[in-house]
Amino acid sequence: MDINSIKGAAKVKFCGACRLCPVCNGVACAGEVPGMGGLGTGAAFRHNVQALAECRLNLRTVHSVKNPDLSCRILGLDLALPVIGAAIGGIAMNMNGAMTEEEYTEAIISGCRKAGTIGMTGDGPKPLIFDSGMTAVVREQGWGIPIVKPRETDKVIELAKQAAAAGAPAFGMDIDAAALVNMTNAGQPVGPKTIQELEYIKNNTTIPFIVKGIMTPDDAESCWQAGVDAIVVSNHGGRALDHTPGTAEVLPYIAEAVKGKMTVLVDGGIRSGADVLKMLALGADAVLLGRPLAIGAVGGGIDGVEFIINKFKAELSAAMTLTGTAQVNDVPVEILW
Ligand SMILES: Cc1cc2nc3c(=O)[nH]c(=O)nc-3n(C[C@H](O)[C@H](O)[C@H](O)COP(=O)(O)O)c2cc1C
């Protein structure tokens, strides 16, 4: 298996839903939601990629870092590298049915596990979306993190309890799906949550609670006040609100507010190991990959996901050596130019 065969197979199976562009930057697929693109003009997706491209690394080779340490502990989980599989749901409508929902979630959950890390699963208006994720998590003895839509609070708690019963080490809520019309149209209302509602969810669940879709220091502070265990700095890959900044732009401010008090994860536009290193330098504890793993899953199933993560691992290791960074849990901002 190599990257060209994965991309070639993915291109055929996507049937145009993803064009496998040389740089996955949201330009060709702008407005394609449902699909693989960003919402509206696609600006929020593009900003994610642009913000990382504008962030530059200092090349340093006069030092003793020969074998950088990529291993890390995130939410009590020992991972081979600070890279986690992002939740992606709605395969039929977003990927032209390139795979079934079950095949996709299995590829992400099992592929991440084979590569020494963990994956997340999604949620949506059809029960199949959440249930497929749970099936994949159960198949891996609980090694996966279900992400629930910001449904009515008691429903969030009910699904979080299902995740805990399946052995999941954590669950999350993509709070940035607060205005998702296809949920409301299907009679499953979603909406924003108050600090008290977040606190209520935290106090009525037993496993760590991740809030995904935080883009301001104020919201991050509110999550911390509510007792949330981790946040994902994310704009949902540019699919929630048009014209947000890129996540790499807001991450330093959010990290300044809450880093060390709670786990800070980030996603959006991360396309290489060097991008992972930039996000760590900007203040993240670990990152999530969305579309790069979707390409791996569609093009190569479980092995395709494992291949892409291993590619990121090799690139991250090289970028650490070439910036003199010994450990992923101690990445100084000074490696940025
Ligand atoms: C087709 C598609 C479906 C998605 N479905 C979900 C979902 O069900 N739950 C969720 O939390 N995020 C979902 N996301 C957002 C991803 O988890 C992640 O935040 C985003 O893809 C990261 O950006 P990247 O793709 O540029 O890496 C979805 C993204 C895409 C592209």
mmCIF file of C-alpha atoms and ligand atoms in Angstrom:
data_model
loop_
_atom_site.group_PDB
_atom_site.id
_atom_site.type_symbol
_atom_site.label_atom_id
_atom_site.label_comp_id
_atom_site.label_asym_id
_atom_site.label_seq_id
_atom_site.Cartn_x
_atom_site.Cartn_y
_atom_site.Cartn_z
ATOM 1 C CA MET A 1 0.000 0.000 0.000
ATOM 2 C CA ASP A 2 1.304 3.465 -0.850
ATOM 3 C CA ILE A 3 -0.150 6.959 -0.862
ATOM 4 C CA ASN A 4 -0.784 6.988 -4.626
ATOM 5 C CA SER A 5 -2.754 3.737 -4.558
ATOM 6 C CA ILE A 6 -4.809 4.993 -1.583
ATOM 7 C CA LYS A 7 -5.591 8.288 -3.328
ATOM 8 C CA GLY A 8 -6.314 6.549 -6.653
ATOM 9 C CA ALA A 9 -8.779 4.134 -5.053
ATOM 10 C CA ALA A 10 -10.370 6.947 -3.012
ATOM 11 C CA LYS A 11 -10.862 9.118 -6.086
ATOM 12 C CA VAL A 12 -12.830 6.372 -7.828
ATOM 13 C CA LYS A 13 -14.971 5.564 -4.769
ATOM 14 C CA PHE A 14 -15.752 9.185 -3.841
ATOM 15 C CA CYS A 15 -17.384 9.688 -7.276
ATOM 16 C CA GLY A 16 -16.611 13.414 -7.170
ATOM 17 C CA ALA A 17 -17.548 14.046 -3.507
ATOM 18 C CA CYS A 18 -13.822 14.593 -2.871
ATOM 19 C CA ARG A 19 -11.571 15.490 -5.797
ATOM 20 C CA LEU A 20 -8.350 14.458 -4.068
ATOM 21 C CA CYS A 21 -6.776 17.866 -4.785
ATOM 22 C CA PRO A 22 -2.974 18.191 -4.479
ATOM 23 C CA VAL A 23 -3.624 20.387 -1.406
ATOM 24 C CA CYS A 24 -6.849 19.665 0.503
ATOM 25 C CA ASN A 25 -7.735 23.308 1.151
ATOM 26 C CA GLY A 26 -11.466 23.703 0.579
ATOM 27 C CA VAL A 27 -11.181 25.643 -2.687
ATOM 28 C CA ALA A 28 -12.591 23.115 -5.193
ATOM 29 C CA CYS A 29 -15.305 21.869 -2.793
ATOM 30 C CA ALA A 30 -16.395 25.295 -1.424
ATOM 31 C CA GLY A 31 -20.051 25.226 -0.426
ATOM 32 C CA GLU A 32 -20.358 21.445 -0.772
ATOM 33 C CA VAL A 33 -22.202 20.593 2.444
ATOM 34 C CA PRO A 34 -23.542 17.892 2.233
ATOM 35 C CA GLY A 35 -20.302 16.771 0.663
ATOM 36 C CA MET A 36 -16.714 17.110 1.853
ATOM 37 C CA GLY A 37 -16.398 20.894 1.595
ATOM 38 C CA GLY A 38 -16.820 23.921 3.807
ATOM 39 C CA LEU A 39 -20.108 25.721 4.323
ATOM 40 C CA GLY A 40 -21.169 28.744 2.239
ATOM 41 C CA THR A 41 -18.194 30.437 0.586
ATOM 42 C CA GLY A 42 -15.926 27.814 2.154
ATOM 43 C CA ALA A 43 -13.894 30.573 3.838
ATOM 44 C CA ALA A 44 -13.709 28.915 7.259
ATOM 45 C CA PHE A 45 -12.265 25.722 5.721
ATOM 46 C CA ARG A 46 -9.777 27.739 3.644
ATOM 47 C CA HIS A 47 -8.749 29.816 6.686
ATOM 48 C CA ASN A 48 -7.821 26.623 8.549
ATOM 49 C CA VAL A 49 -5.352 25.609 5.846
ATOM 50 C CA GLN A 50 -4.108 29.184 5.205
ATOM 51 C CA ALA A 51 -3.456 29.870 8.895
ATOM 52 C CA LEU A 52 -1.221 26.812 9.141
ATOM 53 C CA ALA A 53 0.551 27.656 5.874
ATOM 54 C CA GLU A 54 1.348 31.125 7.197
ATOM 55 C CA CYS A 55 2.899 29.685 10.337
ATOM 56 C CA ARG A 56 6.581 28.896 9.686
ATOM 57 C CA LEU A 57 9.113 26.649 11.377
ATOM 58 C CA ASN A 58 12.721 27.427 12.319
ATOM 59 C CA LEU A 59 15.052 24.823 10.825
ATOM 60 C CA ARG A 60 17.624 23.953 13.545
ATOM 61 C CA THR A 61 20.076 21.092 13.298
ATOM 62 C CA VAL A 62 22.883 21.928 15.728
ATOM 63 C CA HIS A 63 21.592 19.998 18.752
ATOM 64 C CA SER A 64 21.413 16.477 20.191
ATOM 65 C CA VAL A 65 17.802 15.491 19.345
ATOM 66 C CA LYS A 66 18.261 12.333 17.272
ATOM 67 C CA ASN A 67 15.263 10.219 18.316
ATOM 68 C CA PRO A 68 12.363 12.506 19.229
ATOM 69 C CA ASP A 69 9.728 11.059 21.564
ATOM 70 C CA LEU A 70 6.246 11.180 19.989
ATOM 71 C CA SER A 71 4.424 9.279 22.731
ATOM 72 C CA CYS A 72 1.968 11.123 24.930
ATOM 73 C CA ARG A 73 -0.747 10.689 27.535
ATOM 74 C CA ILE A 74 -4.060 12.340 26.629
ATOM 75 C CA LEU A 75 -7.069 12.062 28.979
ATOM 76 C CA GLY A 76 -5.304 9.172 30.711
ATOM 77 C CA LEU A 77 -4.731 7.316 27.423
ATOM 78 C CA ASP A 78 -1.251 6.329 26.281
ATOM 79 C CA LEU A 79 -0.948 7.183 22.588
ATOM 80 C CA ALA A 80 1.935 6.544 20.165
ATOM 81 C CA LEU A 81 1.590 10.093 18.839
ATOM 82 C CA PRO A 82 -0.560 13.177 19.580
ATOM 83 C CA VAL A 83 -2.851 12.534 16.614
ATOM 84 C CA ILE A 84 -6.458 11.324 17.025
ATOM 85 C CA GLY A 85 -9.023 10.334 14.384
ATOM 86 C CA ALA A 86 -11.768 12.983 14.128
ATOM 87 C CA ALA A 87 -15.478 12.118 14.143
ATOM 88 C CA ILE A 88 -17.022 12.001 10.687
ATOM 89 C CA GLY A 89 -20.612 10.905 10.156
ATOM 90 C CA GLY A 90 -23.151 10.799 7.337
ATOM 91 C CA ILE A 91 -21.068 8.826 4.863
ATOM 92 C CA ALA A 92 -23.968 8.178 2.489
ATOM 93 C CA MET A 93 -24.811 11.867 2.030
ATOM 94 C CA ASN A 94 -21.323 13.386 2.405
ATOM 95 C CA MET A 95 -19.235 10.859 0.461
ATOM 96 C CA ASN A 96 -21.672 9.676 -2.228
ATOM 97 C CA GLY A 97 -21.918 6.396 -0.338
ATOM 98 C CA ALA A 98 -18.217 5.617 -0.937
ATOM 99 C CA MET A 99 -18.532 3.210 1.995
ATOM 100 C CA THR A 100 -21.284 2.234 4.384
ATOM 101 C CA GLU A 101 -21.457 4.039 7.719
ATOM 102 C CA GLU A 102 -20.373 0.795 9.436
ATOM 103 C CA GLU A 103 -17.395 0.253 7.120
ATOM 104 C CA TYR A 104 -16.265 3.845 7.602
ATOM 105 C CA THR A 105 -16.414 3.894 11.402
ATOM 106 C CA GLU A 106 -14.709 0.502 11.572
ATOM 107 C CA ALA A 107 -11.892 1.785 9.332
ATOM 108 C CA ILE A 108 -11.363 4.836 11.561
ATOM 109 C CA ILE A 109 -11.660 3.108 14.941
ATOM 110 C CA SER A 110 -9.658 -0.013 14.059
ATOM 111 C CA GLY A 111 -7.151 1.855 11.856
ATOM 112 C CA CYS A 112 -6.408 4.345 14.629
ATOM 113 C CA ARG A 113 -5.953 1.505 17.099
ATOM 114 C CA LYS A 114 -3.553 -0.327 14.779
ATOM 115 C CA ALA A 115 -1.500 2.872 14.484
ATOM 116 C CA GLY A 116 -1.305 3.213 18.278
ATOM 117 C CA THR A 117 -3.857 5.946 18.735
ATOM 118 C CA ILE A 118 -7.625 6.377 19.166
ATOM 119 C CA GLY A 119 -10.463 7.515 16.914
ATOM 120 C CA MET A 120 -13.735 9.357 17.413
ATOM 121 C CA THR A 121 -17.145 8.574 15.905
ATOM 122 C CA GLY A 122 -19.983 10.896 14.905
ATOM 123 C CA ASP A 123 -23.694 11.444 15.307
ATOM 124 C CA GLY A 124 -26.532 12.649 13.099
ATOM 125 C CA PRO A 125 -30.246 12.611 12.414
ATOM 126 C CA LYS A 126 -30.302 8.921 11.462
ATOM 127 C CA PRO A 127 -29.720 6.561 14.426
ATOM 128 C CA LEU A 128 -27.485 4.525 12.078
ATOM 129 C CA ILE A 129 -24.782 7.201 12.376
ATOM 130 C CA PHE A 130 -24.340 7.040 16.160
ATOM 131 C CA ASP A 131 -25.047 3.299 16.278
ATOM 132 C CA SER A 132 -22.424 2.434 13.649
ATOM 133 C CA GLY A 133 -19.851 4.308 15.689
ATOM 134 C CA MET A 134 -20.849 2.438 18.825
ATOM 135 C CA THR A 135 -20.600 -0.900 16.996
ATOM 136 C CA ALA A 136 -17.047 -0.051 15.894
ATOM 137 C CA VAL A 137 -16.127 1.024 19.437
ATOM 138 C CA VAL A 138 -17.573 -2.155 20.951
ATOM 139 C CA ARG A 139 -15.687 -4.261 18.388
ATOM 140 C CA GLU A 140 -12.455 -2.683 19.677
ATOM 141 C CA GLN A 141 -13.390 -3.354 23.330
ATOM 142 C CA GLY A 142 -14.291 0.277 23.970
ATOM 143 C CA TRP A 143 -11.248 1.839 22.271
ATOM 144 C CA GLY A 144 -12.994 4.822 20.693
ATOM 145 C CA ILE A 145 -14.598 8.139 21.611
ATOM 146 C CA PRO A 146 -18.222 8.785 20.513
ATOM 147 C CA ILE A 147 -19.074 12.438 19.830
ATOM 148 C CA VAL A 148 -22.749 13.314 20.361
ATOM 149 C CA LYS A 149 -24.600 16.248 18.759
ATOM 150 C CA PRO A 150 -25.704 19.045 21.155
ATOM 151 C CA ARG A 151 -29.119 17.421 21.509
ATOM 152 C CA GLU A 152 -31.501 17.974 24.387
ATOM 153 C CA THR A 153 -29.406 17.648 27.504
ATOM 154 C CA ASP A 154 -31.019 14.457 28.813
ATOM 155 C CA LYS A 155 -30.523 12.803 25.418
ATOM 156 C CA VAL A 156 -26.817 13.760 25.468
ATOM 157 C CA ILE A 157 -26.538 12.118 28.891
ATOM 158 C CA GLU A 158 -28.372 9.005 27.660
ATOM 159 C CA LEU A 159 -25.963 8.582 24.715
ATOM 160 C CA ALA A 160 -22.937 9.328 26.911
ATOM 161 C CA LYS A 161 -24.066 6.553 29.257
ATOM 162 C CA GLN A 162 -24.252 4.170 26.276
ATOM 163 C CA ALA A 163 -20.685 5.142 25.416
ATOM 164 C CA ALA A 164 -19.546 4.514 28.999
ATOM 165 C CA ALA A 165 -21.328 1.141 29.075
ATOM 166 C CA ALA A 166 -19.463 0.171 25.893
ATOM 167 C CA GLY A 167 -16.181 0.885 27.672
ATOM 168 C CA ALA A 168 -15.355 4.147 25.895
ATOM 169 C CA PRO A 169 -12.698 6.077 27.835
ATOM 170 C CA ALA A 170 -14.390 9.439 27.090
ATOM 171 C CA PHE A 171 -17.267 10.969 25.153
ATOM 172 C CA GLY A 172 -17.724 14.342 23.511
ATOM 173 C CA MET A 173 -20.293 16.789 22.217
ATOM 174 C CA ASP A 174 -19.747 18.818 19.021
ATOM 175 C CA ILE A 175 -21.347 21.965 20.394
ATOM 176 C CA ASP A 176 -20.666 23.796 17.121
ATOM 177 C CA ALA A 177 -23.472 21.727 15.543
ATOM 178 C CA ALA A 178 -25.883 23.907 17.555
ATOM 179 C CA ALA A 179 -27.657 25.169 14.433
ATOM 180 C CA LEU A 180 -27.650 22.005 12.334
ATOM 181 C CA VAL A 181 -30.957 22.152 10.488
ATOM 182 C CA ASN A 182 -30.997 18.526 9.387
ATOM 183 C CA MET A 183 -31.173 17.523 13.058
ATOM 184 C CA THR A 184 -34.012 19.920 13.844
ATOM 185 C CA ASN A 185 -35.877 18.956 10.652
ATOM 186 C CA ALA A 186 -35.671 15.334 11.758
ATOM 187 C CA GLY A 187 -37.367 16.251 15.049
ATOM 188 C CA GLN A 188 -34.138 15.997 17.055
ATOM 189 C CA PRO A 189 -33.502 19.527 18.235
ATOM 190 C CA VAL A 190 -29.976 20.770 18.818
ATOM 191 C CA GLY A 191 -28.843 24.061 20.304
ATOM 192 C CA PRO A 192 -26.241 25.940 22.318
ATOM 193 C CA LYS A 193 -25.673 24.970 25.956
ATOM 194 C CA THR A 194 -25.292 27.172 29.009
ATOM 195 C CA ILE A 195 -22.484 26.671 31.535
ATOM 196 C CA GLN A 196 -25.109 25.139 33.838
ATOM 197 C CA GLU A 197 -26.199 22.660 31.175
ATOM 198 C CA LEU A 198 -22.581 21.651 30.517
ATOM 199 C CA GLU A 199 -22.089 21.238 34.259
ATOM 200 C CA TYR A 200 -25.250 19.117 34.440
ATOM 201 C CA ILE A 201 -23.941 16.815 31.679
ATOM 202 C CA LYS A 202 -20.566 16.548 33.412
ATOM 203 C CA ASN A 203 -22.169 15.771 36.783
ATOM 204 C CA ASN A 204 -24.447 13.091 35.347
ATOM 205 C CA THR A 205 -21.831 11.140 33.393
ATOM 206 C CA THR A 206 -18.887 9.076 34.561
ATOM 207 C CA ILE A 207 -16.280 9.300 31.786
ATOM 208 C CA PRO A 208 -14.284 12.385 30.715
ATOM 209 C CA PHE A 209 -16.346 14.944 28.793
ATOM 210 C CA ILE A 210 -14.919 16.639 25.686
ATOM 211 C CA VAL A 211 -16.547 19.731 24.177
ATOM 212 C CA LYS A 212 -15.695 20.027 20.477
ATOM 213 C CA GLY A 213 -16.090 23.241 18.513
ATOM 214 C CA ILE A 214 -14.592 25.929 20.761
ATOM 215 C CA MET A 215 -13.241 29.011 18.956
ATOM 216 C CA THR A 216 -12.907 31.710 21.662
ATOM 217 C CA PRO A 217 -11.063 31.996 25.004
ATOM 218 C CA ASP A 218 -14.373 32.951 26.706
ATOM 219 C CA ASP A 219 -16.080 29.740 25.616
ATOM 220 C CA ALA A 220 -13.012 27.755 26.670
ATOM 221 C CA GLU A 221 -13.118 29.387 30.132
ATOM 222 C CA SER A 222 -16.840 28.580 30.378
ATOM 223 C CA CYS A 223 -16.112 24.926 29.609
ATOM 224 C CA TRP A 224 -13.439 24.897 32.293
ATOM 225 C CA GLN A 225 -15.855 26.476 34.800
ATOM 226 C CA ALA A 226 -18.393 23.754 33.956
ATOM 227 C CA GLY A 227 -15.848 21.043 34.775
ATOM 228 C CA VAL A 228 -15.383 19.883 31.171
ATOM 229 C CA ASP A 229 -12.258 17.689 30.844
ATOM 230 C CA ALA A 230 -11.123 18.666 27.337
ATOM 231 C CA ILE A 231 -11.981 21.016 24.510
ATOM 232 C CA VAL A 232 -11.396 20.689 20.791
ATOM 233 C CA VAL A 233 -10.547 24.022 19.202
ATOM 234 C CA SER A 234 -12.472 23.450 16.006
ATOM 235 C CA ASN A 235 -14.779 25.067 13.468
ATOM 236 C CA HIS A 236 -16.022 21.638 12.352
ATOM 237 C CA GLY A 237 -13.686 21.693 9.362
ATOM 238 C CA GLY A 238 -15.398 24.919 8.199
ATOM 239 C CA ARG A 239 -18.814 23.271 8.147
ATOM 240 C CA ALA A 240 -20.573 25.081 11.011
ATOM 241 C CA LEU A 241 -20.282 28.835 10.341
ATOM 242 C CA ASP A 242 -18.866 30.595 7.268
ATOM 243 C CA HIS A 243 -16.069 33.198 7.780
ATOM 244 C CA THR A 244 -14.626 32.007 11.078
ATOM 245 C CA PRO A 245 -10.876 32.410 11.511
ATOM 246 C CA GLY A 246 -8.632 29.397 11.065
ATOM 247 C CA THR A 247 -8.179 27.297 14.190
ATOM 248 C CA ALA A 248 -4.400 27.955 14.217
ATOM 249 C CA GLU A 249 -5.205 31.689 14.522
ATOM 250 C CA VAL A 250 -7.348 31.360 17.652
ATOM 251 C CA LEU A 251 -5.507 28.469 19.331
ATOM 252 C CA PRO A 252 -2.759 30.551 21.051
ATOM 253 C CA TYR A 253 -5.350 32.771 22.760
ATOM 254 C CA ILE A 254 -7.412 29.792 23.901
ATOM 255 C CA ALA A 255 -4.306 27.942 25.118
ATOM 256 C CA GLU A 256 -3.271 31.023 27.070
ATOM 257 C CA ALA A 257 -6.650 30.963 28.844
ATOM 258 C CA VAL A 258 -6.968 27.258 29.719
ATOM 259 C CA LYS A 259 -3.808 25.264 28.922
ATOM 260 C CA GLY A 260 -2.724 23.199 31.900
ATOM 261 C CA LYS A 261 -6.211 23.452 33.451
ATOM 262 C CA MET A 262 -7.832 21.141 30.882
ATOM 263 C CA THR A 263 -6.769 19.167 27.810
ATOM 264 C CA VAL A 264 -6.608 21.303 24.663
ATOM 265 C CA LEU A 265 -7.145 19.491 21.361
ATOM 266 C CA VAL A 266 -7.395 21.145 17.943
ATOM 267 C CA ASP A 267 -8.385 20.249 14.392
ATOM 268 C CA GLY A 268 -8.894 21.889 11.019
ATOM 269 C CA GLY A 269 -6.642 21.858 7.973
ATOM 270 C CA ILE A 270 -3.856 19.716 9.464
ATOM 271 C CA ARG A 271 -2.295 18.073 6.418
ATOM 272 C CA SER A 272 1.204 16.964 7.496
ATOM 273 C CA GLY A 273 3.365 16.080 10.465
ATOM 274 C CA ALA A 274 4.829 19.599 10.267
ATOM 275 C CA ASP A 275 1.286 20.979 10.704
ATOM 276 C CA VAL A 276 0.878 18.792 13.806
ATOM 277 C CA LEU A 277 4.084 20.227 15.236
ATOM 278 C CA LYS A 278 2.893 23.793 14.523
ATOM 279 C CA MET A 279 -0.347 23.146 16.418
ATOM 280 C CA LEU A 280 1.607 21.755 19.391
ATOM 281 C CA ALA A 281 3.834 24.843 19.359
ATOM 282 C CA LEU A 282 0.714 27.055 19.269
ATOM 283 C CA GLY A 283 -0.563 25.390 22.444
ATOM 284 C CA ALA A 284 -2.382 22.124 21.649
ATOM 285 C CA ASP A 285 -1.835 18.917 23.607
ATOM 286 C CA ALA A 286 -2.868 16.809 20.589
ATOM 287 C CA VAL A 287 -4.629 17.170 17.238
ATOM 288 C CA LEU A 288 -7.494 15.533 15.345
ATOM 289 C CA LEU A 289 -7.414 14.619 11.656
ATOM 290 C CA GLY A 290 -10.628 14.699 9.637
ATOM 291 C CA ARG A 291 -10.396 14.652 5.837
ATOM 292 C CA PRO A 292 -6.883 13.088 5.610
ATOM 293 C CA LEU A 293 -8.199 9.999 7.416
ATOM 294 C CA ALA A 294 -11.405 10.018 5.361
ATOM 295 C CA ILE A 295 -9.194 9.642 2.277
ATOM 296 C CA GLY A 296 -7.293 6.820 3.995
ATOM 297 C CA ALA A 297 -10.526 5.074 5.004
ATOM 298 C CA VAL A 298 -12.181 5.331 1.593
ATOM 299 C CA GLY A 299 -8.993 4.469 -0.309
ATOM 300 C CA GLY A 300 -7.689 1.687 1.915
ATOM 301 C CA GLY A 301 -10.081 0.846 4.759
ATOM 302 C CA ILE A 302 -8.481 -0.012 8.122
ATOM 303 C CA ASP A 303 -5.016 -0.336 6.551
ATOM 304 C CA GLY A 304 -5.460 2.969 4.719
ATOM 305 C CA VAL A 305 -6.178 4.802 7.979
ATOM 306 C CA GLU A 306 -3.190 3.123 9.638
ATOM 307 C CA PHE A 307 -1.003 4.074 6.642
ATOM 308 C CA ILE A 308 -1.986 7.763 6.795
ATOM 309 C CA ILE A 309 -1.366 7.972 10.547
ATOM 310 C CA ASN A 310 2.027 6.329 10.120
ATOM 311 C CA LYS A 311 2.800 8.846 7.370
ATOM 312 C CA PHE A 312 2.004 11.678 9.806
ATOM 313 C CA LYS A 313 4.148 9.924 12.432
ATOM 314 C CA ALA A 314 7.198 9.826 10.138
ATOM 315 C CA GLU A 315 6.666 13.460 9.099
ATOM 316 C CA LEU A 316 6.220 14.615 12.700
ATOM 317 C CA SER A 317 9.371 12.791 13.764
ATOM 318 C CA ALA A 318 11.376 14.411 10.947
ATOM 319 C CA ALA A 319 9.944 17.868 11.736
ATOM 320 C CA MET A 320 10.862 17.422 15.408
ATOM 321 C CA THR A 321 14.426 16.406 14.522
ATOM 322 C CA LEU A 322 14.759 19.384 12.179
ATOM 323 C CA THR A 323 13.507 21.866 14.795
ATOM 324 C CA GLY A 324 15.376 20.343 17.745
ATOM 325 C CA THR A 325 12.159 19.287 19.534
ATOM 326 C CA ALA A 326 12.771 16.298 21.821
ATOM 327 C CA GLN A 327 9.260 15.588 23.115
ATOM 328 C CA VAL A 328 5.730 16.213 21.892
ATOM 329 C CA ASN A 329 4.594 17.216 25.364
ATOM 330 C CA ASP A 330 7.128 20.036 25.505
ATOM 331 C CA VAL A 331 7.091 21.959 22.226
ATOM 332 C CA PRO A 332 8.430 25.497 22.696
ATOM 333 C CA VAL A 333 6.793 28.318 20.759
ATOM 334 C CA GLU A 334 10.321 29.374 19.761
ATOM 335 C CA ILE A 335 10.387 26.645 17.095
ATOM 336 C CA LEU A 336 8.046 28.970 15.145
ATOM 337 C CA TRP A 337 9.655 31.699 13.053
HETATM 338 C C1 LIG B 1 -18.049 14.956 5.908
HETATM 339 C C2 LIG B 1 -17.781 15.394 7.326
HETATM 340 C C3 LIG B 1 -18.627 14.948 8.341
HETATM 341 C C4 LIG B 1 -18.384 15.317 9.666
HETATM 342 N N1 LIG B 1 -19.163 14.809 10.663
HETATM 343 C C5 LIG B 1 -18.899 15.140 11.955
HETATM 344 C C6 LIG B 1 -19.664 14.587 13.042
HETATM 345 O O1 LIG B 1 -20.575 13.787 12.861
HETATM 346 N N2 LIG B 1 -19.339 14.955 14.302
HETATM 347 C C7 LIG B 1 -18.308 15.823 14.556
HETATM 348 O O2 LIG B 1 -18.033 16.115 15.717
HETATM 349 N N3 LIG B 1 -17.573 16.377 13.555
HETATM 350 C C8 LIG B 1 -17.832 16.041 12.277
HETATM 351 N N4 LIG B 1 -17.058 16.564 11.273
HETATM 352 C C9 LIG B 1 -15.942 17.476 11.622
HETATM 353 C C10 LIG B 1 -14.645 16.715 11.921
HETATM 354 O O3 LIG B 1 -14.748 15.983 13.128
HETATM 355 C C11 LIG B 1 -13.438 17.652 12.094
HETATM 356 O O4 LIG B 1 -13.743 18.643 13.030
HETATM 357 C C12 LIG B 1 -12.977 18.300 10.786
HETATM 358 O O5 LIG B 1 -13.131 17.413 9.697
HETATM 359 C C13 LIG B 1 -11.519 18.725 10.926
HETATM 360 O O6 LIG B 1 -11.058 19.376 9.790
HETATM 361 P P1 LIG B 1 -10.181 18.653 8.623
HETATM 362 O O7 LIG B 1 -11.149 17.779 7.892
HETATM 363 O O8 LIG B 1 -9.688 19.777 7.806
HETATM 364 O O9 LIG B 1 -9.097 17.844 9.289
HETATM 365 C C14 LIG B 1 -17.289 16.191 9.953
HETATM 366 C C15 LIG B 1 -16.444 16.628 8.917
HETATM 367 C C16 LIG B 1 -16.681 16.233 7.611
HETATM 368 C C17 LIG B 1 -15.734 16.697 6.540
#
